[in-house]
mmCIF file of N, CA and C in Angstrom:
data_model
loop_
_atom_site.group_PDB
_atom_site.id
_atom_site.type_symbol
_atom_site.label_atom_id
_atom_site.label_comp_id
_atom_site.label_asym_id
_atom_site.label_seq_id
_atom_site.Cartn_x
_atom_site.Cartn_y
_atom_site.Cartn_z
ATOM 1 N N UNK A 1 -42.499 66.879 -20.965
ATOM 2 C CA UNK A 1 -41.125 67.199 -20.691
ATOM 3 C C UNK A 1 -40.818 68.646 -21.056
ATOM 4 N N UNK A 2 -41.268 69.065 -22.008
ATOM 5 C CA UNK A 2 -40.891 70.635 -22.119
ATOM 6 C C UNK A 2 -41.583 71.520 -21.627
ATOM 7 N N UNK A 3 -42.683 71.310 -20.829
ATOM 8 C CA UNK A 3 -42.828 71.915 -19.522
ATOM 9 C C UNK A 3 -41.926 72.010 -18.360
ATOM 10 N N UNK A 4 -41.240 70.784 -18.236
ATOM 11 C CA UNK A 4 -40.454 71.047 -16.575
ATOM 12 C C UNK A 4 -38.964 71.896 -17.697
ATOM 13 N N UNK A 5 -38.608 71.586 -18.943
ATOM 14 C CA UNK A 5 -37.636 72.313 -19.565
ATOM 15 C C UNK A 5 -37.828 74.041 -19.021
ATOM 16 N N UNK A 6 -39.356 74.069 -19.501
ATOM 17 C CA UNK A 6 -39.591 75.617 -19.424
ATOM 18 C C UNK A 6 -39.336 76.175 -17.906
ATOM 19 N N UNK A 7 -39.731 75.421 -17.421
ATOM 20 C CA UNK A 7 -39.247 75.508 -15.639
ATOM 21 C C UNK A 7 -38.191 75.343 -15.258
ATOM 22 N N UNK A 8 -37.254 75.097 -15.524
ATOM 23 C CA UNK A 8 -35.690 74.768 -15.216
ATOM 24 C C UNK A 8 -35.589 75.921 -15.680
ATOM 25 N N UNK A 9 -35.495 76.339 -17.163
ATOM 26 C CA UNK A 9 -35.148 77.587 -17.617
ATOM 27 C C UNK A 9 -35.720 78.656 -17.206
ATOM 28 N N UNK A 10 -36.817 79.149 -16.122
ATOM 29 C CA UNK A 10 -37.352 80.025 -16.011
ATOM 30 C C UNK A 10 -37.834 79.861 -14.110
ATOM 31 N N UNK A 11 -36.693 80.260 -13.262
ATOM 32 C CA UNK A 11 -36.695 79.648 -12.328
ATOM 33 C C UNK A 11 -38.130 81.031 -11.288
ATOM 34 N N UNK A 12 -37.945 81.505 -11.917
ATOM 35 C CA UNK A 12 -39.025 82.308 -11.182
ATOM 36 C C UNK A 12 -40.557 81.675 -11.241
ATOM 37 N N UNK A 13 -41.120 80.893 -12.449
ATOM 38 C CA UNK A 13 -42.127 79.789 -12.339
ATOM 39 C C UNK A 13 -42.309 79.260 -11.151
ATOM 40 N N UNK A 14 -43.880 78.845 -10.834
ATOM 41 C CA UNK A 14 -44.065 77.778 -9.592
ATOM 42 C C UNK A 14 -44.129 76.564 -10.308
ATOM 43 N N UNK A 15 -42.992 75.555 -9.508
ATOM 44 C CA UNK A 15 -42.851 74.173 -9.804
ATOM 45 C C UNK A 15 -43.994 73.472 -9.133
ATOM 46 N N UNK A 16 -44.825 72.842 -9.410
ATOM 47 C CA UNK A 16 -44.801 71.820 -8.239
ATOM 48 C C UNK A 16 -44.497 70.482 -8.527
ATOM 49 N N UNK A 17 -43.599 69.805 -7.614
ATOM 50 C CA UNK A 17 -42.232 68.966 -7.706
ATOM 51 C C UNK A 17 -43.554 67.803 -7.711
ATOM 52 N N UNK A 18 -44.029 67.635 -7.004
ATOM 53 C CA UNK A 18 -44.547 66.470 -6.998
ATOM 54 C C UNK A 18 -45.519 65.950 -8.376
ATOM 55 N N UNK A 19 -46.359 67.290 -9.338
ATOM 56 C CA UNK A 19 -46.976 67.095 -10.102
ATOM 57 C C UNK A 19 -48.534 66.445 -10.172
ATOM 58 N N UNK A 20 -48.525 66.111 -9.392
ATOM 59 C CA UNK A 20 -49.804 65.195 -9.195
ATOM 60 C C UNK A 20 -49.644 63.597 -9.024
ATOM 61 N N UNK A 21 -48.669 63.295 -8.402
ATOM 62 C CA UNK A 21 -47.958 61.959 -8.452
ATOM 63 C C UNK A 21 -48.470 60.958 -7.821
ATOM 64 N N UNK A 22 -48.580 59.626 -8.035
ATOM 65 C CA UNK A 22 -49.087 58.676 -6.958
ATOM 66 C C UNK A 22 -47.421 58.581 -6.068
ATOM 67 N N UNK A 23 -47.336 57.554 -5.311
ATOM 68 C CA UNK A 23 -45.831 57.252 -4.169
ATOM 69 C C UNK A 23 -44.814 56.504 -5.563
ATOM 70 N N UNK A 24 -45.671 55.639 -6.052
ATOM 71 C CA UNK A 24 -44.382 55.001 -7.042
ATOM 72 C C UNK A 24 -43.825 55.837 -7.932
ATOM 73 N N UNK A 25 -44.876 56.975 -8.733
ATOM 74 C CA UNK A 25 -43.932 57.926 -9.364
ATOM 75 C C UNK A 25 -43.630 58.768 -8.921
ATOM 76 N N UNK A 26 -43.244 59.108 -7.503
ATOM 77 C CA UNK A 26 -42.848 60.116 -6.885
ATOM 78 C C UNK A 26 -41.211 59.326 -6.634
ATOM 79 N N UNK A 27 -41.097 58.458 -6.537
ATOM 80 C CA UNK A 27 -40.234 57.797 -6.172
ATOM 81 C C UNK A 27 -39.857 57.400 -7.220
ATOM 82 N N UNK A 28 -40.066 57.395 -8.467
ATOM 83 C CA UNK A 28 -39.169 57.512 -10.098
ATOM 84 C C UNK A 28 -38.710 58.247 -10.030
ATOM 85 N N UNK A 29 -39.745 59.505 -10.006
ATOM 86 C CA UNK A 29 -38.990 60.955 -9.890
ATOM 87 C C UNK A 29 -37.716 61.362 -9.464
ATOM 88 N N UNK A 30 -38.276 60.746 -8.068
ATOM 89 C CA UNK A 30 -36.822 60.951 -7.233
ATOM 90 C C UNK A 30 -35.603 60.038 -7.650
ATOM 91 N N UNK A 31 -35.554 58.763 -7.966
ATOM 92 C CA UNK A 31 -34.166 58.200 -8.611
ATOM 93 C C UNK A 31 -34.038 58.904 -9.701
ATOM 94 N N UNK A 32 -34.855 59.289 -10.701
ATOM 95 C CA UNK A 32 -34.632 60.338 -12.003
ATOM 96 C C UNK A 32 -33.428 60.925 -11.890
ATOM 97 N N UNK A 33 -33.901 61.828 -10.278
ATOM 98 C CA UNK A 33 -33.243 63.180 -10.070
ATOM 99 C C UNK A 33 -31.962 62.592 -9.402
ATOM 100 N N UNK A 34 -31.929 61.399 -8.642
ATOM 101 C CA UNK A 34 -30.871 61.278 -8.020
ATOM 102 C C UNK A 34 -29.771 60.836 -9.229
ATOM 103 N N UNK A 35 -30.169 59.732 -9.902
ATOM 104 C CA UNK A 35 -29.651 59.342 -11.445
ATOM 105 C C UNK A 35 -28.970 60.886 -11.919
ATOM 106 N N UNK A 36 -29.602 61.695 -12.562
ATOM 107 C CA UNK A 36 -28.907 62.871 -12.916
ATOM 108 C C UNK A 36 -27.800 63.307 -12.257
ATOM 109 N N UNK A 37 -28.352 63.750 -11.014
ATOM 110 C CA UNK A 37 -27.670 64.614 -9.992
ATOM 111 C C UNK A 37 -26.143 63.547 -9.975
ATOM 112 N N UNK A 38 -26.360 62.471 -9.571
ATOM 113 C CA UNK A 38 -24.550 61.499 -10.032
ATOM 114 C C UNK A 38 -23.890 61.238 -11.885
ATOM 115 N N UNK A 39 -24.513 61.570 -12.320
ATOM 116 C CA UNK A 39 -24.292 62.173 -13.652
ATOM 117 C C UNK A 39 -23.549 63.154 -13.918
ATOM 118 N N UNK A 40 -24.444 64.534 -13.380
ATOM 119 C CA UNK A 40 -23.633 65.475 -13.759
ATOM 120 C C UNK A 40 -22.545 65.626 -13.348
ATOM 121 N N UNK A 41 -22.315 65.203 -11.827
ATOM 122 C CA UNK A 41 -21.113 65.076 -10.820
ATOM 123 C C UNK A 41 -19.748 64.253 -11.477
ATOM 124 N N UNK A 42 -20.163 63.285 -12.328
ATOM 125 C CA UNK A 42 -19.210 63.016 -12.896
ATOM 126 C C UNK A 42 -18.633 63.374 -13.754
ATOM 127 N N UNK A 43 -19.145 64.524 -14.254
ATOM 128 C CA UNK A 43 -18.769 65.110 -15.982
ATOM 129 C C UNK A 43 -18.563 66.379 -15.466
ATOM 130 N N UNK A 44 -17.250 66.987 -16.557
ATOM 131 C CA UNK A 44 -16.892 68.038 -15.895
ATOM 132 C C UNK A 44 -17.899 69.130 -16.519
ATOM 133 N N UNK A 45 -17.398 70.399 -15.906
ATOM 134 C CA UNK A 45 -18.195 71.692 -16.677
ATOM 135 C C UNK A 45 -18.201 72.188 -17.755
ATOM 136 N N UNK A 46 -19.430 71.826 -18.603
ATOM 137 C CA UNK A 46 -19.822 72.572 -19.799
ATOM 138 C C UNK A 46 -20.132 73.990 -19.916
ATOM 139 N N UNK A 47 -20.029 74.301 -21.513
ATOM 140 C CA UNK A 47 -20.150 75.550 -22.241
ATOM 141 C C UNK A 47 -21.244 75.721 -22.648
ATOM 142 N N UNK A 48 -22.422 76.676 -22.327
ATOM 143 C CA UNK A 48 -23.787 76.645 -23.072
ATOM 144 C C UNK A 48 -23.492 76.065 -24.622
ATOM 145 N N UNK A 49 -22.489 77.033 -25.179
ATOM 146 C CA UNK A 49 -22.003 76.760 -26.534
ATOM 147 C C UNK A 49 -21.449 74.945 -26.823
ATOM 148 N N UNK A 50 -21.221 74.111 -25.856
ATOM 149 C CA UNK A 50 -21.141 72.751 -26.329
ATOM 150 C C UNK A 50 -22.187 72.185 -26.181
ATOM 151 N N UNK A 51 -23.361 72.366 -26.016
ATOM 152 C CA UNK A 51 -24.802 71.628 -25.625
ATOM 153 C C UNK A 51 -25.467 72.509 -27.093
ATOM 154 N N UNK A 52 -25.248 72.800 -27.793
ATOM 155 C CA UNK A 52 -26.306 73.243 -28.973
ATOM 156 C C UNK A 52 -27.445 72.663 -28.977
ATOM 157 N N UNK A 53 -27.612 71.142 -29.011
ATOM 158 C CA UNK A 53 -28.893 70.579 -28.674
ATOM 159 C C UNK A 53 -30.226 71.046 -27.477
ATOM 160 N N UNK A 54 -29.582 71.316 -26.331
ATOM 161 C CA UNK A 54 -30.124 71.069 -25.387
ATOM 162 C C UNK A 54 -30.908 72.841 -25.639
ATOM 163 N N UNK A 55 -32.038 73.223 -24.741
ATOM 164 C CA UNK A 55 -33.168 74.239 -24.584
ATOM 165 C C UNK A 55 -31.520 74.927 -23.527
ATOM 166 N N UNK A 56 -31.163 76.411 -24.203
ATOM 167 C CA UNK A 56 -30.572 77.195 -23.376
ATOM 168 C C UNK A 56 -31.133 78.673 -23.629
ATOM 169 N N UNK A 57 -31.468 79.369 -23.092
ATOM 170 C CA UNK A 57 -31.892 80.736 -23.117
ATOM 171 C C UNK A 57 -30.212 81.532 -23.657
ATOM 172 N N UNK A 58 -28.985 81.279 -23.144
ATOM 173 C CA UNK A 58 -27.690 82.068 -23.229
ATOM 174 C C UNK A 58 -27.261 81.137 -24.044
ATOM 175 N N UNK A 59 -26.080 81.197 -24.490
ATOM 176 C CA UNK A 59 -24.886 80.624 -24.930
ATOM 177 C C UNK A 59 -24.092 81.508 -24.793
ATOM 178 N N UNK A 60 -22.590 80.291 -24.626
ATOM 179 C CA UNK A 60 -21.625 81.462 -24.523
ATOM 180 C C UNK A 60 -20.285 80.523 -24.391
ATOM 181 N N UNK A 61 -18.900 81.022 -24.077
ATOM 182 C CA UNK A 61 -17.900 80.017 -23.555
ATOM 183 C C UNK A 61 -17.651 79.783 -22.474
ATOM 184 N N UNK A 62 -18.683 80.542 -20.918
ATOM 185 C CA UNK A 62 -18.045 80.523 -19.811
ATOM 186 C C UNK A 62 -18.976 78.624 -19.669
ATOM 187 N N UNK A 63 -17.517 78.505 -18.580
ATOM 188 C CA UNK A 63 -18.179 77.092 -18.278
ATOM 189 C C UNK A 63 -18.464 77.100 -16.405
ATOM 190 N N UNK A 64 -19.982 76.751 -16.438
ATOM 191 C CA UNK A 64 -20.597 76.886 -15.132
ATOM 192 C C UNK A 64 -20.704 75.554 -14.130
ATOM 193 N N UNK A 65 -20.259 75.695 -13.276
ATOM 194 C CA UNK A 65 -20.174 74.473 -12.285
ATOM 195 C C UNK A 65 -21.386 73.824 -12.452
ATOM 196 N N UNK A 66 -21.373 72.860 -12.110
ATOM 197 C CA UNK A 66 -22.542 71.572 -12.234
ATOM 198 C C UNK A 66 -23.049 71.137 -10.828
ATOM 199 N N UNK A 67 -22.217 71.556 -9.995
ATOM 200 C CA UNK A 67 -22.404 71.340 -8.413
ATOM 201 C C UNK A 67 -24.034 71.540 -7.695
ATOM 202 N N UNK A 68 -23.851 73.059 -8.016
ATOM 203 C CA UNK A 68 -24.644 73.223 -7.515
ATOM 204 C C UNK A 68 -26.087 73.164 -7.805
ATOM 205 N N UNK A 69 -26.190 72.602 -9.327
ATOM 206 C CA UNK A 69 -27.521 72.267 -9.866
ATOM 207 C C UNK A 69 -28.082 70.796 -9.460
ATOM 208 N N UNK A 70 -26.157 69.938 -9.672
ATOM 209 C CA UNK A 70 -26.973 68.707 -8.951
ATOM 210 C C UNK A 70 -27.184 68.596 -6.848
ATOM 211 N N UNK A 71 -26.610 69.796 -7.073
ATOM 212 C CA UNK A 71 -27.114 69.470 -5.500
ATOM 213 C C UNK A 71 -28.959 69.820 -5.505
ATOM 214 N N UNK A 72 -29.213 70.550 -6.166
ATOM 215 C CA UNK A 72 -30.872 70.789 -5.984
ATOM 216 C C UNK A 72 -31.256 69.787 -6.655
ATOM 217 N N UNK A 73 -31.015 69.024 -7.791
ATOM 218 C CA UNK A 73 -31.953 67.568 -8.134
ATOM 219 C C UNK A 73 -31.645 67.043 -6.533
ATOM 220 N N UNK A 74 -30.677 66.709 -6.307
ATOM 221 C CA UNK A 74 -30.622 66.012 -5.253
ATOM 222 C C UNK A 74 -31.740 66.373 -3.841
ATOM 223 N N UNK A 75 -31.549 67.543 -3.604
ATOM 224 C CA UNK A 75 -32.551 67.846 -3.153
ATOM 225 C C UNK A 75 -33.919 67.591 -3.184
ATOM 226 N N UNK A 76 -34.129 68.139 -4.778
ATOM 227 C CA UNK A 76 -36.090 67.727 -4.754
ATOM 228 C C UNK A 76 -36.290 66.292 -4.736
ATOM 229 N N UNK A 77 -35.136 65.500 -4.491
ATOM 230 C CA UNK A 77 -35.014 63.987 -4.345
ATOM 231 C C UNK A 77 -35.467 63.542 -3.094
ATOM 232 N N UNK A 78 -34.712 64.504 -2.296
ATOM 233 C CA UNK A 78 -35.307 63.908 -0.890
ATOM 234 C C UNK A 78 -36.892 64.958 -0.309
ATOM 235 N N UNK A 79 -36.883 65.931 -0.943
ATOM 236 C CA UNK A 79 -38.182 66.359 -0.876
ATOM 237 C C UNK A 79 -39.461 65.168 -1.266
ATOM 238 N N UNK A 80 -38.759 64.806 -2.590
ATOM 239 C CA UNK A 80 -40.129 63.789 -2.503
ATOM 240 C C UNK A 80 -40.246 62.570 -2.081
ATOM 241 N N UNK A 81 -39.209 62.131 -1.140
ATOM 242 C CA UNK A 81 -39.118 61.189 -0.707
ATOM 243 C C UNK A 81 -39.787 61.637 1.123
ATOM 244 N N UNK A 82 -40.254 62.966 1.171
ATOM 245 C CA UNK A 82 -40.326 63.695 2.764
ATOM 246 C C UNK A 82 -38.776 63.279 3.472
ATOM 247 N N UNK A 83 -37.925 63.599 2.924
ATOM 248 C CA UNK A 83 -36.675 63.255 3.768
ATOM 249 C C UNK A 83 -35.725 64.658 3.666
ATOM 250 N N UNK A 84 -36.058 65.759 3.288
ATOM 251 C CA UNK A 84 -35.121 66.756 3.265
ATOM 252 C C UNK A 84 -35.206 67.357 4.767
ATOM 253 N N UNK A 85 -34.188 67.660 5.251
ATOM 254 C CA UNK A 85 -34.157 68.539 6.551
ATOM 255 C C UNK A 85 -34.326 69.870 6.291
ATOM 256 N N UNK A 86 -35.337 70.014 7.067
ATOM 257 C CA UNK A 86 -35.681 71.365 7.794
ATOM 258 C C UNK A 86 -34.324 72.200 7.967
ATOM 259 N N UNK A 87 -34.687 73.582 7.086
ATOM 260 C CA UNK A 87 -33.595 74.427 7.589
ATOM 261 C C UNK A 87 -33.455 75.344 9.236
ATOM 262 N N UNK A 88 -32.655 75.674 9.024
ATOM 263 C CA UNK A 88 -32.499 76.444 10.646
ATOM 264 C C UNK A 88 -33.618 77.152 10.889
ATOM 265 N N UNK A 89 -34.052 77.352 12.146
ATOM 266 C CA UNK A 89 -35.284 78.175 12.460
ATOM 267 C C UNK A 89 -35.322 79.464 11.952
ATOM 268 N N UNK A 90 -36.279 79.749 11.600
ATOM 269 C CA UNK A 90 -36.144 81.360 10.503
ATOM 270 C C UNK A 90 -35.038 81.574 9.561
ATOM 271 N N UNK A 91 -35.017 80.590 8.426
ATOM 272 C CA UNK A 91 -34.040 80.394 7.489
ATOM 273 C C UNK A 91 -35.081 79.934 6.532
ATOM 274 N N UNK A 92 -34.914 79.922 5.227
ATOM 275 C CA UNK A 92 -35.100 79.426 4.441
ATOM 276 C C UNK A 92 -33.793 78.500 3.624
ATOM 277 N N UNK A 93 -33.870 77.596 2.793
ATOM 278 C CA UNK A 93 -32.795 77.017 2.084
ATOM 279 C C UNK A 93 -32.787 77.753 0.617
ATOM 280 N N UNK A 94 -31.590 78.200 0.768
ATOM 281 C CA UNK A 94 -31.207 78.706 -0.830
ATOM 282 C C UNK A 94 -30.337 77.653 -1.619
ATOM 283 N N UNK A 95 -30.979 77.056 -2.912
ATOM 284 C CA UNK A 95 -30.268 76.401 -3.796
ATOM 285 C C UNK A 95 -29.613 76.722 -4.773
ATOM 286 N N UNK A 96 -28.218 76.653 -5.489
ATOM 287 C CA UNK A 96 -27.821 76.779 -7.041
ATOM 288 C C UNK A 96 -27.055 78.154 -6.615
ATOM 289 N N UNK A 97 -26.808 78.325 -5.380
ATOM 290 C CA UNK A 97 -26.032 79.648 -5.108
ATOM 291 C C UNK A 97 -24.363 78.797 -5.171
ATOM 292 N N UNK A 98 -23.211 80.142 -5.620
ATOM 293 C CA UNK A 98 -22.288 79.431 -5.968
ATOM 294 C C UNK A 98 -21.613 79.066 -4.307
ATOM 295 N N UNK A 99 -20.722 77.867 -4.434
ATOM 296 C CA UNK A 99 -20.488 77.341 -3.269
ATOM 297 C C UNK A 99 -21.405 76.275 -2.371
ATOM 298 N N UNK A 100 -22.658 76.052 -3.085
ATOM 299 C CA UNK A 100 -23.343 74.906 -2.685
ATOM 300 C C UNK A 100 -24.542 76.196 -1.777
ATOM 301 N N UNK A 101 -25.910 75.076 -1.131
ATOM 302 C CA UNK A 101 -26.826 75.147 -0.666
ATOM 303 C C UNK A 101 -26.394 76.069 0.385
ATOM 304 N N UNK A 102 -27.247 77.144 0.583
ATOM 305 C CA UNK A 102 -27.053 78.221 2.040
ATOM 306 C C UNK A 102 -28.180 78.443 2.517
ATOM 307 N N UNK A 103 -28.638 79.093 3.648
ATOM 308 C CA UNK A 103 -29.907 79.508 4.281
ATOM 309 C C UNK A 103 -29.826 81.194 3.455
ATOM 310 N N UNK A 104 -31.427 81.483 3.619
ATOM 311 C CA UNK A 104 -31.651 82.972 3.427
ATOM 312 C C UNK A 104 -32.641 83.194 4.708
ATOM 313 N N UNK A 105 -33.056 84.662 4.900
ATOM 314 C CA UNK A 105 -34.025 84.567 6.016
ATOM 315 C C UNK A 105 -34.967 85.449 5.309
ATOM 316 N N UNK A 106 -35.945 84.732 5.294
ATOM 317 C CA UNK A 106 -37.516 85.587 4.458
ATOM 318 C C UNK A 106 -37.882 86.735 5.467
ATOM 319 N N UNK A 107 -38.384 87.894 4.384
ATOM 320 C CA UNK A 107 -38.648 89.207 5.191
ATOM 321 C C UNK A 107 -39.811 89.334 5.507
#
């Protein structure tokens, strides 16, 4: 677990989502993430500074939307389920940008 910590916190890392998974724990995985992702959605926005427990690189008092993080669990949810849609032709999908999921176009 404090490997994928170090990876959440350090988004420039290569993930790989699947890990080495057979189908049944790919499919834990994915309720894991879906489990979370309706979690956070229900709780409003925290302060690095009210999570003292939790692995944060910052603290501070601004409080950061939750949206758009659970929209990417949600995401690598249906990634490992092979159910995420294909973005627009010559797009890539950008996640955790504010305002939810957008395309970028790779150079």
């Amino acid at each position: 677990m404090s490997e994928v910590r170090a990876q959440a916190m350090f988004s420039d890392l290569f993930f790989d989502v699947a890990l080495g998974l057979d189908a049944d724990a790919r499919e834990e995985l994915a309720e894991l993430l879906d489990d979370t992702a309706g979690r956070m959605l229900e709780r409003a926005p925290r302060t690095p500074g009210q999570t003292g427990d939790w692995y944060f690189v910052f603290r501070g008092d601004h409080a950061y939307e939750v949206g758009p993080v659970a929209e990417l669990g949600q995401a690598l949810a249906l990634l490992l389920r092979g159910k995420l849609p294909a973005p627009p032709p010559g797009t890539l999908w950008l996640y955790g940008a504010p305002g939810g999921r957008t395309t970028i176009s790779p150079r």
